[in-house]
Tab-separated table of C-alpha atoms in Angstrom:
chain	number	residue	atom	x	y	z
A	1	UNK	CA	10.147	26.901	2.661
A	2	UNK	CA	7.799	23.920	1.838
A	3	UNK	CA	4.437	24.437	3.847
A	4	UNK	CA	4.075	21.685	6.636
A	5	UNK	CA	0.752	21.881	7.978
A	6	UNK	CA	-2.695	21.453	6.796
A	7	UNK	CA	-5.879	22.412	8.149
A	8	UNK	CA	-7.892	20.187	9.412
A	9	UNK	CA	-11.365	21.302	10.125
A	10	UNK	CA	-10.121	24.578	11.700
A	11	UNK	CA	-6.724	22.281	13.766
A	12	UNK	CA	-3.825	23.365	12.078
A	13	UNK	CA	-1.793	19.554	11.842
A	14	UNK	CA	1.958	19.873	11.962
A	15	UNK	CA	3.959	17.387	9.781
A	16	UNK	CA	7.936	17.672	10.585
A	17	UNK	CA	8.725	14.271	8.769
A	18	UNK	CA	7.155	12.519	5.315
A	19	UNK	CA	3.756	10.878	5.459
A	20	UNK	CA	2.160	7.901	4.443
A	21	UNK	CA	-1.295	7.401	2.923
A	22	UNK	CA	-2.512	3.879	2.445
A	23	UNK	CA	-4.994	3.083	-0.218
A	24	UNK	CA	-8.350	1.188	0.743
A	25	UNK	CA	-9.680	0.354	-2.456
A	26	UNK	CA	-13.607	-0.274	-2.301
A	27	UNK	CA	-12.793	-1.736	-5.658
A	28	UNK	CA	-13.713	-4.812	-8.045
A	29	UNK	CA	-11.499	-3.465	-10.465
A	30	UNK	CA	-8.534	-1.492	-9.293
A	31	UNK	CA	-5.337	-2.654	-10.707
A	32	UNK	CA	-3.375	-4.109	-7.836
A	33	UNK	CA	-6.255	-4.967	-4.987
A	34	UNK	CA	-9.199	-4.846	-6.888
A	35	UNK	CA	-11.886	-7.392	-5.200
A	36	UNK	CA	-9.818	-7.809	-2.433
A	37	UNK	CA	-11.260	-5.367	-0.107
A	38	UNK	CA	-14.691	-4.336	-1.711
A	39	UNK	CA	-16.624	-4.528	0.983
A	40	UNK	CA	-17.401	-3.577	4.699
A	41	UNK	CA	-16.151	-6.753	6.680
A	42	UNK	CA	-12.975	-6.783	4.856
A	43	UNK	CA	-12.399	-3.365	4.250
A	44	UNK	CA	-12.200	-3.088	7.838
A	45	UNK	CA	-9.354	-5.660	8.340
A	46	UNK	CA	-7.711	-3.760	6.157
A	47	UNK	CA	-8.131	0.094	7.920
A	48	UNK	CA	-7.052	-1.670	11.000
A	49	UNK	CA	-4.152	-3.151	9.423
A	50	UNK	CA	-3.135	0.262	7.877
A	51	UNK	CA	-3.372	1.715	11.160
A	52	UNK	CA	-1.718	-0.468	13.249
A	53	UNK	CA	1.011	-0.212	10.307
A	54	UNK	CA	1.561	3.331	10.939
A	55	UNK	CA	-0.527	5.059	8.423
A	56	UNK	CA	-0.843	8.521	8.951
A	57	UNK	CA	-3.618	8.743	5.853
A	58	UNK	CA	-6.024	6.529	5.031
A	59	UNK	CA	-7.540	7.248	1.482
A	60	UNK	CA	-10.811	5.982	0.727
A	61	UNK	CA	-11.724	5.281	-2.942
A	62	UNK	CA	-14.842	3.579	-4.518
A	63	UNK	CA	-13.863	4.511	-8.105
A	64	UNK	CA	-11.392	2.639	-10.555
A	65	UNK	CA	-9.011	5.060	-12.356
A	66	UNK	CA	-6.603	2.643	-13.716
A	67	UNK	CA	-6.200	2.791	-17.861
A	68	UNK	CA	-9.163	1.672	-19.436
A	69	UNK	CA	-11.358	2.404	-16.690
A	70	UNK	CA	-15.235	2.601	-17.300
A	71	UNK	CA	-17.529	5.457	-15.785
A	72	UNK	CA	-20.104	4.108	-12.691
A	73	UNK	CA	-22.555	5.823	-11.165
A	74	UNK	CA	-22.448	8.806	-8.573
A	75	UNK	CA	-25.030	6.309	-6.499
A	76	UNK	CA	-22.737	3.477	-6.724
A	77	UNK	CA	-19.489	5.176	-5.914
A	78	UNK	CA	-21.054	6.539	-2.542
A	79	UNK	CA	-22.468	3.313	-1.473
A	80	UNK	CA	-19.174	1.570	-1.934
A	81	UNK	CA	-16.826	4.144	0.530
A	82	UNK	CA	-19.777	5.841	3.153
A	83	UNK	CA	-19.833	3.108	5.643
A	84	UNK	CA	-15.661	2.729	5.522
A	85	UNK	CA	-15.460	6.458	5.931
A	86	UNK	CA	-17.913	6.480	8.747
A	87	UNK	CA	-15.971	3.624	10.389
A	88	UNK	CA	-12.632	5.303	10.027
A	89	UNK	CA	-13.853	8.723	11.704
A	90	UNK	CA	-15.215	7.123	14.454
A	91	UNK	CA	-13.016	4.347	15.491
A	92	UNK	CA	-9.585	6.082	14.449
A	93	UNK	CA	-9.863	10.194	15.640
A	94	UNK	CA	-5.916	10.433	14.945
A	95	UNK	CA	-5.614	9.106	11.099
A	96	UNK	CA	-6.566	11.702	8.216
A	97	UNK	CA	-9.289	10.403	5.795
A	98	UNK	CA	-8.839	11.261	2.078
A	99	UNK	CA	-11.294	10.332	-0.001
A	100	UNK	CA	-10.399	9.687	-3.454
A	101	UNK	CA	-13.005	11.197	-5.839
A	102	UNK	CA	-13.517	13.160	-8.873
A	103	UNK	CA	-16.994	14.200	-7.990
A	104	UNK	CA	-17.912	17.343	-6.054
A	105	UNK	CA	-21.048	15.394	-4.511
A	106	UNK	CA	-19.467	12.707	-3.116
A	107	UNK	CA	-16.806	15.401	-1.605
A	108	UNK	CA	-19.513	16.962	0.408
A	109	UNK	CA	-21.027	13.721	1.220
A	110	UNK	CA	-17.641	12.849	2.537
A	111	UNK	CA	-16.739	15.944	4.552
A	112	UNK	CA	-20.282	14.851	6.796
A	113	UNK	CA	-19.022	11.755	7.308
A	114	UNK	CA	-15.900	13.254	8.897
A	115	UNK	CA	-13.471	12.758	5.491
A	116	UNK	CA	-10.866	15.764	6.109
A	117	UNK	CA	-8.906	15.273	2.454
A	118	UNK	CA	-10.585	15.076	-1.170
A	119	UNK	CA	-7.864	13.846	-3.546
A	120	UNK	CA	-9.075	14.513	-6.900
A	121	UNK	CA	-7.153	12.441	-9.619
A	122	UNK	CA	-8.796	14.858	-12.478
A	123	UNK	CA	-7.522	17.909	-10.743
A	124	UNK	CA	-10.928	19.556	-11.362
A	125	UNK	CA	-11.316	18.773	-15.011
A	126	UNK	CA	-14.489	16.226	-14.737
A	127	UNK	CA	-16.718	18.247	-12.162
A	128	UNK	CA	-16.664	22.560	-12.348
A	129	UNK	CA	-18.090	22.696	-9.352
A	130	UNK	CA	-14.939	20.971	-7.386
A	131	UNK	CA	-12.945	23.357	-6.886
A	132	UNK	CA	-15.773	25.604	-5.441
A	133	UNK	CA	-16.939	22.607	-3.120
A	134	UNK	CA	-13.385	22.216	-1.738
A	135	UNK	CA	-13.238	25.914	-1.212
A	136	UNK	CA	-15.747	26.246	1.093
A	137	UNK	CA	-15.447	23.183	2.976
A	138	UNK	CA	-11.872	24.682	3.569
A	139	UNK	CA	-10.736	20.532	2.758
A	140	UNK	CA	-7.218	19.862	2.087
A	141	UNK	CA	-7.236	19.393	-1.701
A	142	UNK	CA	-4.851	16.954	-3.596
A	143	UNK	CA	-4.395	18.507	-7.122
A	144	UNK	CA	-3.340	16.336	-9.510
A	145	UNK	CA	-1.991	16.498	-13.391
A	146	UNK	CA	-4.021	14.109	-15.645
A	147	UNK	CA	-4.627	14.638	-19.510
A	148	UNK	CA	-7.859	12.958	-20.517
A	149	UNK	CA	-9.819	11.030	-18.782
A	150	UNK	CA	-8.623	7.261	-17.530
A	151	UNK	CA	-9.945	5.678	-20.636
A	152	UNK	CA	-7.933	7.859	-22.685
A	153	UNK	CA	-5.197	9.480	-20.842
A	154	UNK	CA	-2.437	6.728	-22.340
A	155	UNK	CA	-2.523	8.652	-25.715
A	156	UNK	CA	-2.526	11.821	-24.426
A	157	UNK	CA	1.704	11.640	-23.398
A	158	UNK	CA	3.104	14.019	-26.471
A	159	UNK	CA	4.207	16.787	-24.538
A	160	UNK	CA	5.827	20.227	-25.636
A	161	UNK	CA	8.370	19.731	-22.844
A	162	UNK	CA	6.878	17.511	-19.752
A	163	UNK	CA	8.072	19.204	-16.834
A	164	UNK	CA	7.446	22.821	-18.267
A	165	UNK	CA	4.009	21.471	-19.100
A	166	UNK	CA	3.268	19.804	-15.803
A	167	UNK	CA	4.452	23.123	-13.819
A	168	UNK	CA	2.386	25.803	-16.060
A	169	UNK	CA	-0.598	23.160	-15.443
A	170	UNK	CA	-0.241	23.502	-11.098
A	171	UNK	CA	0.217	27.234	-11.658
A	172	UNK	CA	-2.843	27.721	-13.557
A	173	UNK	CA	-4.974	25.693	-11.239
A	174	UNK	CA	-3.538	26.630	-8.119
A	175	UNK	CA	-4.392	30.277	-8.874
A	176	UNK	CA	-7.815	29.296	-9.548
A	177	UNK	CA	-8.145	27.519	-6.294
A	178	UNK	CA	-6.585	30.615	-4.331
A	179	UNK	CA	-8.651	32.936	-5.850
A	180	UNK	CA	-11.775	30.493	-4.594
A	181	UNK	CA	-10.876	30.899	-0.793
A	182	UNK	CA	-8.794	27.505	-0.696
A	183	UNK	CA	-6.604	27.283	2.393
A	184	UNK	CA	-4.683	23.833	1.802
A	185	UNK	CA	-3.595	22.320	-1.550
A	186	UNK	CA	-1.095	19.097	-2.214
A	187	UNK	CA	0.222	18.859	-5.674
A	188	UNK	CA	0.342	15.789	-7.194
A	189	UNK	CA	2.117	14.858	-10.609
A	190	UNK	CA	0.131	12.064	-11.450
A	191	UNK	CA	2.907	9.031	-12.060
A	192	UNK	CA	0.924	6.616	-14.378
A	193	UNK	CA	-1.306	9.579	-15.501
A	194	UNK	CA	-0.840	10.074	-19.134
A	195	UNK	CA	2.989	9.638	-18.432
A	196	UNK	CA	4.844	7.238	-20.749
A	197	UNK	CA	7.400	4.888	-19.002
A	198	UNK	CA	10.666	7.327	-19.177
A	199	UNK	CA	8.329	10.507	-18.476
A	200	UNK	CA	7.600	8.699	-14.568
A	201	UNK	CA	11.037	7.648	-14.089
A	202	UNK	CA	12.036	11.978	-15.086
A	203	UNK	CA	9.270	12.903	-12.972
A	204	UNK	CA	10.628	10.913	-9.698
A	205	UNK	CA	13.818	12.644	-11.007
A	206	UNK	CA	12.630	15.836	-10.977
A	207	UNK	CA	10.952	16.160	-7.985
A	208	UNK	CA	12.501	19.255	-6.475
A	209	UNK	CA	11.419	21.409	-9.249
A	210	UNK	CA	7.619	21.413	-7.402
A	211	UNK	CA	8.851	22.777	-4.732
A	212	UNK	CA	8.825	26.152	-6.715
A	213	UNK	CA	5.196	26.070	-5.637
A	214	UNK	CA	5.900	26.219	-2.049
A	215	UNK	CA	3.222	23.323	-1.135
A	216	UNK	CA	3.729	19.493	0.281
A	217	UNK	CA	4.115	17.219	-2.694
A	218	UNK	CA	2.214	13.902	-2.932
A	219	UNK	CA	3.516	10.745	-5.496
A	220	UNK	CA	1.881	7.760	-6.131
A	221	UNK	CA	4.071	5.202	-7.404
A	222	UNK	CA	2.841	2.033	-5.325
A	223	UNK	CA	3.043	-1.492	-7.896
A	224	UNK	CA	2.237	0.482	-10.677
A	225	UNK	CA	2.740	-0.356	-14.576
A	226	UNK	CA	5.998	1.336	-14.918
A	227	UNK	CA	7.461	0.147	-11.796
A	228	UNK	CA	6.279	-3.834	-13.269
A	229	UNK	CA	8.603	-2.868	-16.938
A	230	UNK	CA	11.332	-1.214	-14.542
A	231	UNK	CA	11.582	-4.069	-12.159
A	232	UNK	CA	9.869	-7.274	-13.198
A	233	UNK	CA	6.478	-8.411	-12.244
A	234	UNK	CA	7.284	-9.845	-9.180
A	235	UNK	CA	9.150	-7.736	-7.913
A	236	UNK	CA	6.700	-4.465	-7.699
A	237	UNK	CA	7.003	-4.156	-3.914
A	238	UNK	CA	11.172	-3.785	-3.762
A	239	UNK	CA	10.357	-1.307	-7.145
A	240	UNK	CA	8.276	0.567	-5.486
A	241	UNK	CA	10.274	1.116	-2.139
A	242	UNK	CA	13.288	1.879	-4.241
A	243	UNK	CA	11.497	4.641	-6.174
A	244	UNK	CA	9.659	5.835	-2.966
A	245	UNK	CA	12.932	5.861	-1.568
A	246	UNK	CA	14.475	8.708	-4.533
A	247	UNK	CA	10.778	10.309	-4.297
A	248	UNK	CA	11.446	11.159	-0.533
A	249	UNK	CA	14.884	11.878	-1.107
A	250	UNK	CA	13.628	14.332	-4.222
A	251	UNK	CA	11.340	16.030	-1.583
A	252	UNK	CA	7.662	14.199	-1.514
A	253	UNK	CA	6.188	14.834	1.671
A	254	UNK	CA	3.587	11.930	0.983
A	255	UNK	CA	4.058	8.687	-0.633
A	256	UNK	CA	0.483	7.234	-1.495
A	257	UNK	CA	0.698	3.221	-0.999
A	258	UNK	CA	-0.490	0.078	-0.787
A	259	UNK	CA	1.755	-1.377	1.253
A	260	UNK	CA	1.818	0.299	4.899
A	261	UNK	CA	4.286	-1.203	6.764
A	262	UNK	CA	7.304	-1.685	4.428
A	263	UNK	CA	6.835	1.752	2.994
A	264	UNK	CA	6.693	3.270	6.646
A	265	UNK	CA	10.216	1.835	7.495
A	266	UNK	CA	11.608	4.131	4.611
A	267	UNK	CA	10.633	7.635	7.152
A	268	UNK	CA	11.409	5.857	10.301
């Protein structure tokens, strides 16, 4: 039985259908939106859009992890996403705020602000003290599989056998994170993370298997590269509601996206 409820600073939230998370980039260089909502003014047209749209996460990043990506400051990341985050808790009590970060600082900077979710692309492998951080804030924690770091993860797909791989790699971490006190953990397989083309599309495939682990299961497919070579370049919208569309049927309980409102009419 697939757990369907998280914590949320000590309110136990129910989930009987598939969720949505939209992505609010604070961004110059992200590789769909990048610019386009990278600061306050517009960033807020853009939570209120989600909303209104039917998000039931909003998650919050002010670091680039698409291939090639360069490192930025801990200072910089936090002054992109604090005032966003602030503006979600207060003007929107009934959305869940994920912040996307790496960085165990800006996770307990976050939680302050009234951020409920830290979804970590590295899946602690970039900051030791994560894990720990997450523990005792008792925050919902999305794990993710990555190999390398974004600058390098796109030679880092020669697996001994991917799924086999990915699954030893939750179980591993997972354990860790239990034996730390954690209460809530997503798993995450990390489409466009050190996966070649046909390792996403066996992934999406293989969904189910992850459910051997007993927790919700989040993908992130929205308009990424592989969904471009699948579909065309214009056509990275209807790609990505198709895939979303096998991805729910496979069993993800949250579809990460950047498009709210078409995505939304796939749970409906």
């Amino acid at each position: 039985m697939i757990k369907r409820s998280i914590n949320i600073r000590g309110n136990l939230f129910e989930f009987q259908r598939p969720l949505v998370m939209g992505i609010i980039n604070m961004t110059p260089d992200s590789f769909f939106d990048g610019g386009n909502y990278n600061n306050f003014d517009l960033a807020k047209v853009r939570v209120d859009e989600m909303v209104r749209d039917g998000a039931d996460i909003l998650d919050i990043g002010g670091y680039s992890t698409r291939p090639g990506a360069d490192l930025i400051p801990l200072d910089e990341e936090w002054k992109r996403i604090k005032d966003i985050i602030e503006y979600t808790s207060l003007n929107y009590k009934n959305i869940i705020i994920s912040v996307d970060t790496f960085r165990s600082d800006i996770a307990r900077k976050a939680f302050e602000l009234g951020a409920h979710i830290i979804n970590d692309i590295s899946g602690g492998n970039y900051d030791k003290l994560m894990f720990k951080t997450v523990s005792e804030l008792k925050m919902p924690y999305v794990l993710m599989h990555i190999r390398g770091t974004p600058k390098t993860m796109m030679t880092k797909t020669d697996y001994n056998d991917l799924l086999p791989d990915v699954i030893d790699y939750f179980k591993k971490k997972i354990d860790i994170l239990y034996d730390l006190g954690a209460i809530d953990i997503i798993v995450d397989p990390g489409l466009g993370f050190a996966k070649n083309y046909q390792q996403n599309l066996d992934l999406i495939d293989n969904l189910n298997l992850f459910q051997i682990f007993d927790l919700p299961v989040l993908v992130g497919i929205s308009r990424k590269s592989f969904v471009k070579t699948k579909y065309g370049k214009n056509k990275t919208l209807e790609g990505t509601l198709e895939l979303n569309k096998m991805a729910l049927n496979n069993g993800a309980n949250i579809i990460r996206v950047h498009d709210v409102k078409e995505n939304k009419e796939l749970i409906i």
